[in-house]
GROMACS .gro file of C-alpha atoms in nm:
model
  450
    1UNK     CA    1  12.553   8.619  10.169
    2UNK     CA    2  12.465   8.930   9.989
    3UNK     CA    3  12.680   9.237  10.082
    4UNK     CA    4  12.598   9.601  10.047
    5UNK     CA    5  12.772   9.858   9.924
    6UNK     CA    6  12.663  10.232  10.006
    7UNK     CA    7  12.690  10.433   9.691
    8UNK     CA    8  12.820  10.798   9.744
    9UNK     CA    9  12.651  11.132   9.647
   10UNK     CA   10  12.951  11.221   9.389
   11UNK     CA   11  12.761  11.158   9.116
   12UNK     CA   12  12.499  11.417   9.144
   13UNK     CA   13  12.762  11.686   8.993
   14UNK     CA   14  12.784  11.528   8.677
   15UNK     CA   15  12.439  11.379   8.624
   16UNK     CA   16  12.219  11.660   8.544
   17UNK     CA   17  12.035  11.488   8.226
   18UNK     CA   18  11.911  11.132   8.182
   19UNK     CA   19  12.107  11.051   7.894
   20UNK     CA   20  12.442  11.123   8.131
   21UNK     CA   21  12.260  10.845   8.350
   22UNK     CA   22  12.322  10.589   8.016
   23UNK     CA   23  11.940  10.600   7.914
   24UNK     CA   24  11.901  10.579   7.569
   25UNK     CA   25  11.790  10.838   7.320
   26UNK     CA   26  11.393  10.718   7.251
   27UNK     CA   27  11.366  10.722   7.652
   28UNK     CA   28  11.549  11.038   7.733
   29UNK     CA   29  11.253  11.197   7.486
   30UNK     CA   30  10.976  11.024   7.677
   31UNK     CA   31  11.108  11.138   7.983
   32UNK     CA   32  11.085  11.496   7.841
   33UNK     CA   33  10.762  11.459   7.687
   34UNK     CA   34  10.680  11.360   8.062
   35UNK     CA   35  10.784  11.662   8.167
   36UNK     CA   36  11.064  11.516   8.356
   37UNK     CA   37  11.306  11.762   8.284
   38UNK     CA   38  11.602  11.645   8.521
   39UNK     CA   39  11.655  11.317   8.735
   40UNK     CA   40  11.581  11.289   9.113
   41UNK     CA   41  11.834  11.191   9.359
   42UNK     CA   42  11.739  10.854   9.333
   43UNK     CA   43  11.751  10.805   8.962
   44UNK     CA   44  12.076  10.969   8.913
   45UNK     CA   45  12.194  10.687   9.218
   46UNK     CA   46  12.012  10.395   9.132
   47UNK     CA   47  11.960  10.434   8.723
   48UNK     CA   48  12.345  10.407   8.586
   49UNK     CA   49  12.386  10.067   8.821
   50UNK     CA   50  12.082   9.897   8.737
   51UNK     CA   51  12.179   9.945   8.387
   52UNK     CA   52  12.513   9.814   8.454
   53UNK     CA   53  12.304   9.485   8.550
   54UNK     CA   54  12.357   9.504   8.955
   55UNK     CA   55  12.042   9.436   9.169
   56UNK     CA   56  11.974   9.707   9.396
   57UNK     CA   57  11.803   9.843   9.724
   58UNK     CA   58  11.647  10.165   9.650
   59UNK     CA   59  11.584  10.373  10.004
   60UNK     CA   60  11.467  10.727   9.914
   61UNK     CA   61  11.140  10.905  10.057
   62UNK     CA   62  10.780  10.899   9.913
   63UNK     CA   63  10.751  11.132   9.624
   64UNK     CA   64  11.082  11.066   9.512
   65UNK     CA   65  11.078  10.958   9.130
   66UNK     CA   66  11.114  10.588   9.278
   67UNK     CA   67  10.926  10.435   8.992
   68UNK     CA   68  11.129  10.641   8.738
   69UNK     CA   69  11.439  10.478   8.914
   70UNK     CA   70  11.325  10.111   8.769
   71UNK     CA   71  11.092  10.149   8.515
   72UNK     CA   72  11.350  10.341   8.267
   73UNK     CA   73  11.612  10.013   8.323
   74UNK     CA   74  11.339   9.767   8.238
   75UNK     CA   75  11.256   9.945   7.959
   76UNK     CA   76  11.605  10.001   7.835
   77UNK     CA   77  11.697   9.642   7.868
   78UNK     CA   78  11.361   9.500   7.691
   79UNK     CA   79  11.475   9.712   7.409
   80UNK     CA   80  11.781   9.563   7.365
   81UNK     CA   81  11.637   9.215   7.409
   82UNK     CA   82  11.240   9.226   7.342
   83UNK     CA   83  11.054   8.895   7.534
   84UNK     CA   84  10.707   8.897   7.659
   85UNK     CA   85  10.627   8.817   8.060
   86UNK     CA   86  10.990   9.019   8.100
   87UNK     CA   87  10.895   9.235   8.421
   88UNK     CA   88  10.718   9.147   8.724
   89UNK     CA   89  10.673   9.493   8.935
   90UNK     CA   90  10.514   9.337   9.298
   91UNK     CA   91  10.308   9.649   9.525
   92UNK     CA   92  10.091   9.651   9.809
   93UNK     CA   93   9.772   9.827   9.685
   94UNK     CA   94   9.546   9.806   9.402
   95UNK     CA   95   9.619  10.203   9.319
   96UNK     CA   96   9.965  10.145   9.347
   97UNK     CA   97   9.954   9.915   9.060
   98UNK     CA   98   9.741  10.071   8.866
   99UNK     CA   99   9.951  10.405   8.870
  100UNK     CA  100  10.315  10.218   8.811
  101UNK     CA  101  10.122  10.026   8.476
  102UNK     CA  102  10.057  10.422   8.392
  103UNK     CA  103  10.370  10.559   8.429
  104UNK     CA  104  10.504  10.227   8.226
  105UNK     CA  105  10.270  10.291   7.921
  106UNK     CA  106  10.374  10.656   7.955
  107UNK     CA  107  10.722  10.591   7.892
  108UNK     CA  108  10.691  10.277   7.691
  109UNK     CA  109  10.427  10.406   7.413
  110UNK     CA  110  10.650  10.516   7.203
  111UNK     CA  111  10.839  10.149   7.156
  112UNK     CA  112  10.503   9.965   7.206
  113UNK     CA  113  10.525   9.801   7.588
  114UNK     CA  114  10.222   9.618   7.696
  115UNK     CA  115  10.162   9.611   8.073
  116UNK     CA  116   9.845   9.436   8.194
  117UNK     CA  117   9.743   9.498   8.629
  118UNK     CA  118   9.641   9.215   8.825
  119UNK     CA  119   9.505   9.309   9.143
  120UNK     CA  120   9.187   9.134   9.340
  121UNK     CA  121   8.834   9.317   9.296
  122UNK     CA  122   8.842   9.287   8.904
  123UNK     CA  123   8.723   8.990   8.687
  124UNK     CA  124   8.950   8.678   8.703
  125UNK     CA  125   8.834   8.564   8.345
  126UNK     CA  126   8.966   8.952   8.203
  127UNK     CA  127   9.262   8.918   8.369
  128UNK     CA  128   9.302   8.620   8.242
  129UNK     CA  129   9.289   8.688   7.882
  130UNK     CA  130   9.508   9.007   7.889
  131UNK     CA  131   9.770   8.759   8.027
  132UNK     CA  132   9.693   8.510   7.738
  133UNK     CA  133   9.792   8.833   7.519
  134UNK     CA  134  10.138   8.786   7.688
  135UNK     CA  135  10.219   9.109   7.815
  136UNK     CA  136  10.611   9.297   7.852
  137UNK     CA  137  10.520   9.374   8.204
  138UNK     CA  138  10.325   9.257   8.454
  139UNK     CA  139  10.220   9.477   8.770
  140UNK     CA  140  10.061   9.305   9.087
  141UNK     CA  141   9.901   9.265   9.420
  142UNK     CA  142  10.052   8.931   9.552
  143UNK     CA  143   9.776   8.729   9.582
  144UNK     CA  144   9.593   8.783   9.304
  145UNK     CA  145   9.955   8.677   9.146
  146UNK     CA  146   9.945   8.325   9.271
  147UNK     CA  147   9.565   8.304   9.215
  148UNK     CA  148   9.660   8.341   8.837
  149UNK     CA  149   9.999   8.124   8.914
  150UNK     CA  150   9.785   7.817   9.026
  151UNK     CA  151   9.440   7.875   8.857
  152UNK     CA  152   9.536   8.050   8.522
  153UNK     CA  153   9.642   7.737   8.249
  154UNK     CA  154   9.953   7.811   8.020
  155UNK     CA  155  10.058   8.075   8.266
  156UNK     CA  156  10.411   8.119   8.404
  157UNK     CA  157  10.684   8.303   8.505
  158UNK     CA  158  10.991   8.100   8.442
  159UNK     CA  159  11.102   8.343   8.167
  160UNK     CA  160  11.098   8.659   8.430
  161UNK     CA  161  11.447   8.820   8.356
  162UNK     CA  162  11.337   9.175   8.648
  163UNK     CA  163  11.173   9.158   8.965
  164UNK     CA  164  11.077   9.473   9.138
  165UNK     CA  165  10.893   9.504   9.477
  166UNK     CA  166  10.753   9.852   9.520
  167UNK     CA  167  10.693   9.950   9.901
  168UNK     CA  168  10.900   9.647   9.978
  169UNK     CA  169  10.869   9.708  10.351
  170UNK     CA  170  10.515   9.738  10.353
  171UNK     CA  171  10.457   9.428  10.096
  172UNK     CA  172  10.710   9.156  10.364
  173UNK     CA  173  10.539   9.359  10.651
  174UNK     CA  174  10.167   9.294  10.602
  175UNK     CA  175  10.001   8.917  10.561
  176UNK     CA  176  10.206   8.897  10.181
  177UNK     CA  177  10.507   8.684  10.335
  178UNK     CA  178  10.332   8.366  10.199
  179UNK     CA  179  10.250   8.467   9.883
  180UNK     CA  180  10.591   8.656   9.837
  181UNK     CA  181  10.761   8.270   9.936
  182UNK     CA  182  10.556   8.143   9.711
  183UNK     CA  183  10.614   8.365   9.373
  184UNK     CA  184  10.999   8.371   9.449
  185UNK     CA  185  11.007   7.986   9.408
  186UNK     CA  186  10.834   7.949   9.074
  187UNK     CA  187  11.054   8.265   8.882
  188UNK     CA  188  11.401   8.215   8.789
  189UNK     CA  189  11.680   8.264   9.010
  190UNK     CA  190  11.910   8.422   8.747
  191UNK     CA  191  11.733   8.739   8.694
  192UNK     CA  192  11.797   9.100   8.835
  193UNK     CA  193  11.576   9.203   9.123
  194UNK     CA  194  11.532   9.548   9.262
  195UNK     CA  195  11.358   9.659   9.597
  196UNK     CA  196  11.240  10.007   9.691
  197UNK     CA  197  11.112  10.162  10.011
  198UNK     CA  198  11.072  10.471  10.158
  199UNK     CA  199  11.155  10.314  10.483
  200UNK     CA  200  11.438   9.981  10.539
  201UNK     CA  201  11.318   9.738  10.802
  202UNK     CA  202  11.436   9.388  10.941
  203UNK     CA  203  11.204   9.219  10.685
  204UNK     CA  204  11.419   9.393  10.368
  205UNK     CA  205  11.746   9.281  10.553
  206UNK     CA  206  11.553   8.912  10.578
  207UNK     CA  207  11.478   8.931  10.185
  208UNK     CA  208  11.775   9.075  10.080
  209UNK     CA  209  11.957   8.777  10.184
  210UNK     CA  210  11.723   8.541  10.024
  211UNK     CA  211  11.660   8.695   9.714
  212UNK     CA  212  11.944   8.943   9.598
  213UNK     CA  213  12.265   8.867   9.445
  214UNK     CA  214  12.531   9.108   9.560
  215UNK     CA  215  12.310   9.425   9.610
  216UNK     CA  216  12.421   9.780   9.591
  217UNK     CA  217  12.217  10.013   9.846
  218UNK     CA  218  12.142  10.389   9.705
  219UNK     CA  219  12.046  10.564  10.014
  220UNK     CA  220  11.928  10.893   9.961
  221UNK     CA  221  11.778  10.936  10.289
  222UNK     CA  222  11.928  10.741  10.540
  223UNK     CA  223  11.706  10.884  10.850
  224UNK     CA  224  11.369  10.892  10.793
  225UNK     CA  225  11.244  11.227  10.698
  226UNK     CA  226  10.983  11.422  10.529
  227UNK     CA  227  11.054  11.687  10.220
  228UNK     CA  228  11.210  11.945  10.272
  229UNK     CA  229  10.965  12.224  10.140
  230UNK     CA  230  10.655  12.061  10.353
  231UNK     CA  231  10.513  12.296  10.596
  232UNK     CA  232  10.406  12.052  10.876
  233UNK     CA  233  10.186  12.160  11.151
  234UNK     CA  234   9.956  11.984  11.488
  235UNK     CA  235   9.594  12.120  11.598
  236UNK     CA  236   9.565  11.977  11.964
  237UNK     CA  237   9.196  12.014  12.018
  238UNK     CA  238   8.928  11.814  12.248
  239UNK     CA  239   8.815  11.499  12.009
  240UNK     CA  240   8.456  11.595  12.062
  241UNK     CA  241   8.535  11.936  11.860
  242UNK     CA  242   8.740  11.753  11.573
  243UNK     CA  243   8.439  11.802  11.301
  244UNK     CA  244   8.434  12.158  11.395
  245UNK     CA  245   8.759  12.239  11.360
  246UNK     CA  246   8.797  12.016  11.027
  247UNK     CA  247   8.502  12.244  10.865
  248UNK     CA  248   8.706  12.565  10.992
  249UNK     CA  249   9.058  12.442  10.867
  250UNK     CA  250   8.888  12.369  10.531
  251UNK     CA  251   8.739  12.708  10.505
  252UNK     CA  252   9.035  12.903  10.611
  253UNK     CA  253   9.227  12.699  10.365
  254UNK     CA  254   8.967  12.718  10.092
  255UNK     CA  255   9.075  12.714   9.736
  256UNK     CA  256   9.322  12.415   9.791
  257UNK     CA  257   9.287  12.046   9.757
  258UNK     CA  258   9.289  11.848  10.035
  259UNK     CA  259   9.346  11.475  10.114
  260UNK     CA  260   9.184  11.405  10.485
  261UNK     CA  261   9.388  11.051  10.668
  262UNK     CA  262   9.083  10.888  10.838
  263UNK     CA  263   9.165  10.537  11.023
  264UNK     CA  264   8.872  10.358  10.950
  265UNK     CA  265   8.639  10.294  10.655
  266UNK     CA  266   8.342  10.388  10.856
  267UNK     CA  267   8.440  10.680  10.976
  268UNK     CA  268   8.604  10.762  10.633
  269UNK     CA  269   8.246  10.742  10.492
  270UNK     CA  270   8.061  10.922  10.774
  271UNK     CA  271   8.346  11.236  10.749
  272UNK     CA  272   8.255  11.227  10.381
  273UNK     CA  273   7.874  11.248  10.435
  274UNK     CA  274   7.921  11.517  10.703
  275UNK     CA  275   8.128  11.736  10.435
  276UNK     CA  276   7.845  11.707  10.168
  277UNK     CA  277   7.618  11.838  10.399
  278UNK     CA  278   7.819  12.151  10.473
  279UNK     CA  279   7.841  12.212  10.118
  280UNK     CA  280   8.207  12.030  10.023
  281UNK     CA  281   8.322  11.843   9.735
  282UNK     CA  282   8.461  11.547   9.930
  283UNK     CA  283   8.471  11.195   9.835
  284UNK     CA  284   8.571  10.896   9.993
  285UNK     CA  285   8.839  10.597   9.918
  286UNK     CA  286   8.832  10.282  10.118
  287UNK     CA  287   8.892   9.936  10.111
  288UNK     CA  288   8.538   9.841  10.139
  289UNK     CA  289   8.395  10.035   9.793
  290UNK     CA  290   8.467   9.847   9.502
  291UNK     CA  291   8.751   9.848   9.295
  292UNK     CA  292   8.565  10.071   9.009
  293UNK     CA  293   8.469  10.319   9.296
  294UNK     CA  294   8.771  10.301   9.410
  295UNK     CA  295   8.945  10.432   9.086
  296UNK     CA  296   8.650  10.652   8.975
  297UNK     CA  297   8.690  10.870   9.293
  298UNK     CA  298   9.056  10.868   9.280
  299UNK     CA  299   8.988  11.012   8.898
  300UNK     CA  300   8.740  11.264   8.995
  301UNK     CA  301   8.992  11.426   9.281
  302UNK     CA  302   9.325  11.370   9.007
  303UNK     CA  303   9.079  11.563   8.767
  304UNK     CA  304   8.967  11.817   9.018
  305UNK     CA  305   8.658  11.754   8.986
  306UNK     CA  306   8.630  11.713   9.354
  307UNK     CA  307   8.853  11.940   9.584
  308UNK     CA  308   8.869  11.712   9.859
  309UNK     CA  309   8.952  11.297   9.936
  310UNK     CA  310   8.876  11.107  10.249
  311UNK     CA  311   9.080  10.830  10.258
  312UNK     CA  312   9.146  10.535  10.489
  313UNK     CA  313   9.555  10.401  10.456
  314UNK     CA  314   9.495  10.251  10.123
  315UNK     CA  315   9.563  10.557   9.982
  316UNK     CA  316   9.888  10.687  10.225
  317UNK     CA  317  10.123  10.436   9.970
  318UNK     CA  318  10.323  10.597   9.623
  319UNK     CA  319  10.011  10.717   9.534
  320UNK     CA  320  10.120  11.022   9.294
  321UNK     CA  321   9.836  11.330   9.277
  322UNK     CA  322  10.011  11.619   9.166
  323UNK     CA  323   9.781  11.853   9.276
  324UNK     CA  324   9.743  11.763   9.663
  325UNK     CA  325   9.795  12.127   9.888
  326UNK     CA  326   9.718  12.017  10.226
  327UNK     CA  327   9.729  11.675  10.398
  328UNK     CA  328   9.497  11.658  10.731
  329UNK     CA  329   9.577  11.376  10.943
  330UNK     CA  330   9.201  11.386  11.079
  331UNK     CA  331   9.286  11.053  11.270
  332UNK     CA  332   9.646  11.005  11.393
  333UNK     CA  333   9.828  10.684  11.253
  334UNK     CA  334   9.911  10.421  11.513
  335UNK     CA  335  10.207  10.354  11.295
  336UNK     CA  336  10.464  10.645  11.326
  337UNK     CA  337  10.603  10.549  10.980
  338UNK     CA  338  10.226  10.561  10.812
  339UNK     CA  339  10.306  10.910  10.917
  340UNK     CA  340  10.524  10.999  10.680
  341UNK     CA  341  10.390  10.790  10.360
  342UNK     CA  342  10.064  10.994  10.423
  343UNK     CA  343  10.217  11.344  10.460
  344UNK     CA  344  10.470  11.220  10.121
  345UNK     CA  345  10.119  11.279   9.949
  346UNK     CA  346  10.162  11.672   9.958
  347UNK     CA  347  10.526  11.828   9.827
  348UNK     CA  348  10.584  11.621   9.545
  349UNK     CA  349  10.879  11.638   9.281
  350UNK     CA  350  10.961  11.963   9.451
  351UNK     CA  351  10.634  12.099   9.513
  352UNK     CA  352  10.555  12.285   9.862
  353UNK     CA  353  10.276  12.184  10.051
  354UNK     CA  354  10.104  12.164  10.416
  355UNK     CA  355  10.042  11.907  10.651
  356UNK     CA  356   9.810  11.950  10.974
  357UNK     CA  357   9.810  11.675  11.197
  358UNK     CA  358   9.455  11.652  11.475
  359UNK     CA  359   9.584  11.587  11.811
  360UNK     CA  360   9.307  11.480  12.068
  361UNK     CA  361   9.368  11.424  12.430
  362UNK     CA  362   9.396  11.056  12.357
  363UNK     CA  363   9.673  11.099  12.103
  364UNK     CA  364   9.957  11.293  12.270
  365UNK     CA  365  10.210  10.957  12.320
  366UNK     CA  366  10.138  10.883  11.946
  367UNK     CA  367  10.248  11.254  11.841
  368UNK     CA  368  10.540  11.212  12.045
  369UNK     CA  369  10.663  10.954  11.874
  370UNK     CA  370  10.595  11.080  11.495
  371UNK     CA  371  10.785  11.402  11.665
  372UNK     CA  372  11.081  11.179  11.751
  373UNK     CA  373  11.072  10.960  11.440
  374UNK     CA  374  11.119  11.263  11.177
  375UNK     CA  375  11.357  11.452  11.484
  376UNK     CA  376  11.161  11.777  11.450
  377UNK     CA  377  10.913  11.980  11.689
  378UNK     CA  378  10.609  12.057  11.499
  379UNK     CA  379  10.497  12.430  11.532
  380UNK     CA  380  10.091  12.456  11.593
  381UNK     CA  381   9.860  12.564  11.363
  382UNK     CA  382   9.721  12.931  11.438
  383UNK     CA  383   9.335  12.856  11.520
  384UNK     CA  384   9.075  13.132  11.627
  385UNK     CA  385   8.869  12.909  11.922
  386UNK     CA  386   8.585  13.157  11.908
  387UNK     CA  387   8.501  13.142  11.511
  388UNK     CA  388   8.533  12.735  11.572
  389UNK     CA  389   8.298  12.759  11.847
  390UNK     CA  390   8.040  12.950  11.610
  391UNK     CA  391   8.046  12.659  11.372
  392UNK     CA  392   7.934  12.391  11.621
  393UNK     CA  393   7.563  12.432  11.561
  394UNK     CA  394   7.621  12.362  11.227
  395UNK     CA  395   7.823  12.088  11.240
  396UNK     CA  396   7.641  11.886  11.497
  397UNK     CA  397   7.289  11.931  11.242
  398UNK     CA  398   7.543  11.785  10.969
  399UNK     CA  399   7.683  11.501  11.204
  400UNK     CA  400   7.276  11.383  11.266
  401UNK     CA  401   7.218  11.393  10.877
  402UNK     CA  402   7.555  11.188  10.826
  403UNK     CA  403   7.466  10.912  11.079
  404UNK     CA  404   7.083  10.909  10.932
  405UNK     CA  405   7.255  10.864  10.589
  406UNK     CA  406   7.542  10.576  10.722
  407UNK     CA  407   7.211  10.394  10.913
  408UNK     CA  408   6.995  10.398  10.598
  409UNK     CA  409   7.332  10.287  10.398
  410UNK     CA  410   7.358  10.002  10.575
  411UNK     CA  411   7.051   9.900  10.621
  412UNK     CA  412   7.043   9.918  10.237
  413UNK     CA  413   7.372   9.737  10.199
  414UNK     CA  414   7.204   9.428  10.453
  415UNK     CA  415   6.841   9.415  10.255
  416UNK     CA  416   7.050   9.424   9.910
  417UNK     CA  417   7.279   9.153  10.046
  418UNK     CA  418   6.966   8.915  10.172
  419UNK     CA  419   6.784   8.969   9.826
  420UNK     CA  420   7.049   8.906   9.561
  421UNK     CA  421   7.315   8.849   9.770
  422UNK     CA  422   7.500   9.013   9.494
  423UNK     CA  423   7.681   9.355   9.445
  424UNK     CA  424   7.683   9.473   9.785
  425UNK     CA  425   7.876   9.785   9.783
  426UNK     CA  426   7.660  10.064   9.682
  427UNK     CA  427   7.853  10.311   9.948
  428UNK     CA  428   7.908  10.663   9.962
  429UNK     CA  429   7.743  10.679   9.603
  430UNK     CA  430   7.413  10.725   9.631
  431UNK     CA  431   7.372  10.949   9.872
  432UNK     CA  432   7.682  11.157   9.779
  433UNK     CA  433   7.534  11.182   9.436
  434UNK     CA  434   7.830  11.046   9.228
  435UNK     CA  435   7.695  10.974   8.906
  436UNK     CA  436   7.754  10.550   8.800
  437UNK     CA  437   7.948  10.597   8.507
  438UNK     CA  438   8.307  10.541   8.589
  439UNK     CA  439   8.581  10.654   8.358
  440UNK     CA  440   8.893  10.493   8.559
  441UNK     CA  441   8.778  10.120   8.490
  442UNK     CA  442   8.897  10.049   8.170
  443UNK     CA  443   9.294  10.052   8.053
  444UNK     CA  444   9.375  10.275   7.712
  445UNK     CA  445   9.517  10.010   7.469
  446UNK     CA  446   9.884  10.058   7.315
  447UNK     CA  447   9.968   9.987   6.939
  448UNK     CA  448  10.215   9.703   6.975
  449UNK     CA  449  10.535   9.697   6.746
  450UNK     CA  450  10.621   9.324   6.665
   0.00000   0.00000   0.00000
């Protein structure tokens, strides 16, 4: 059975650069050229033993340079022994993926790494051939793994030398034990795996034993917490007011960027719809837009083009948008822990930022517990009743215009459906007035050096 050794804090005196970690000179400069001037608690813990070869169990909150922490000893070691399919980074969302293949190419251009993303909602037949052009690293969504596993000729992993599950809780949590079973049976057993989490559950424990060979755990926070420099706050409010006091928070906080928690797609879309009627740049990101959508509104907010994402959970994972002020959790999450992965999207790499948190009459048990999870009493969020109060007429003309839109939309969506039973997705869109040309669909290319 594996054991686990903690690893102490000692190190951070020494380590203040990446090339005390051990990384090697053409690295260290991407890392600068990055902008990553200094490593984060979890690099300088995790970094020097996974290039000593030792698997490892990476615990450290969202926002934490987590990706950093393996991508720079994949790298390192492919450098000193170049071999195609040598990588296999496993995550939970589409986004996810997409965003670890950027950081990979970011830090890899200058030696020529290939990554290629396979993730469901995109073109098996594409996928297909960027695997045919054998790349260094592969990052994917489980299933659409195996799909390519069983479907995709000439295609294996047997050569694997790093495994690396990203959000490892969340990936043995949800419906990916299966597949998980599955891709750990047809990769070699002799290679070095790593898992990271912001959060260590009985289902790590489970796969540590199955799949890691005498693990070290770097712990950098061992209770679950949320950054230090994020202001976190609670609005306890009647739920038939919520809209109203959204469109007041937004206005009193006006000039920031927001990213507003929603727990369903529907009402993700119908907050969106009410916002664009007020006058907001808000866009939605759900599980039921397409995968183009999906990354085209995700590039509009990075971009600033829009000041303000509605997002269902999809989006509360790793995902890393520098510029995000305030986090609203419009709906509470049922899951304390979702909690903090949505409120990691603010205060990143040492930024400050706010998180307001909409408690209804129907929520209080569910704030107790996110109170008791992070050990804190969250301080209220000073609200003026009266200027709310004013904005009701307003918002209640808005809420008709957003259920006329969501009615029409689906109505749409069903007559589309019946006629061409074909590309049924045409969501927030059209009425939001998003033009169709998407600039997050396609991957830049990298010069390769044989």
């Amino acid at each position: 059975m594996a054991t686990s050794v903690e690893h102490g804090e000692e190190v951070g005196e020494i380590a203040e650069t990446f090339k005390h970690l051990g990384v090697t000179d053409v690295l260290c400069e991407a890392c600068s050229q990055l902008g990553w001037k200094t490593p984060t608690k979890i690099q300088i813990e995790a970094v020097p033993l996974a290039l000593q070869g030792r698997d490892i169990i990476g615990l450290a909150e969202t926002g934490s340079g987590k990706t950093g922490a393996f991508a720079l000893p994949i790298l390192q070691a492919l450098l000193e022994t170049p071999q195609r399919f040598f990588a296999l980074v496993l995550t939970p969302t589409r986004e996810l993926a997409f965003q670890i293949s950027e950081q990979f190419e970011a830090l890899g251009s200058s030696i020529g790494v290939q990554s290629t993303v396979i993730v469901g909602g995109i073109d098996m037949m594409s996928q297909s051939l960027a695997l045919a052009k054998k790349p260094h690293v592969i990052i994917a969504t489980p299933g659409r793994l195996i799909d390519h596993l069983e479907n995709t000729k000439g295609f294996n992993l047997r050569a694997l030398k790093f495994l690396v599950m990203d959000e490892a809780d969340r990936i043995l949590n949800m419906d990916f034990e299966t597949e998980v079973d599955k891709i750990l049976k047809v990769i070699p057993r002799d290679r070095k795996t790593f898992l990271f989490s912001a959060t260590m559950t009985k289902k790590v424990q489970k796969l540590q034993r199955a799949a890691l060979k005498d693990p070290v755990k770097c712990a950098v926070s061992s209770k679950y917490q949320t950054v230090e420099k994020l202001q976190q706050y609670y609005i306890f409010i009647p739920s038939k007011f919520k809209d109203s006091y959204l469109v007041y928070i937004l206005n009193e906080l006006a000039g920031n960027s927001f990213m507003i928690f929603c727990s369903t797609c529907n009402n993700t879309q119908r907050t969106a719809l009410l916002l664009r009627n007020l006058g907001f740049t808000a866009i939605p990101l759900h599980g039921q837009m397409s995968q183009n959508k999906r990354l085209g509104s995700l590039n509009k907010f990075k971009a600033k083009a829009r000041s303000i994402l509605l997002a269902t959970d999809v989006a509360s994972r790793g995902l890393d948008i520098p510029h995000v002020d305030v986090v609203i959790n419009f709906d509470i999450p049922t899951h304390s822990k979702d909690y903090i992965h949505r409120v990691g999207r603010t205060a990143r790499a040492g930024r400050s930022g706010k998180s307001i948190t909409f408690v209804s009459q129907y929520d209080v048990e569910l704030f107790q517990r996110i109170e008791h999870l992070i050990g804190k009493k969250l301080p209220a969020f000073p609200t003026q009743e009266e200027e709310v109060m004013m904005l009701t007429e307003r918002v209640a003309e808005a809420q008709r215009f957003a259920r006329m839109e969501l009615r029409q939309q689906g109505e749409k969506k069903k007559r589309s459906r019946d006629e061409t039973n074909d590309d049924d997705d045409d969501d927030a869109e059209g009425t939001l007035g998003v033009r169709k040309k998407v600039t997050g669909g396609k991957k830049k290319k990298w010069k390769v050096q044989k």
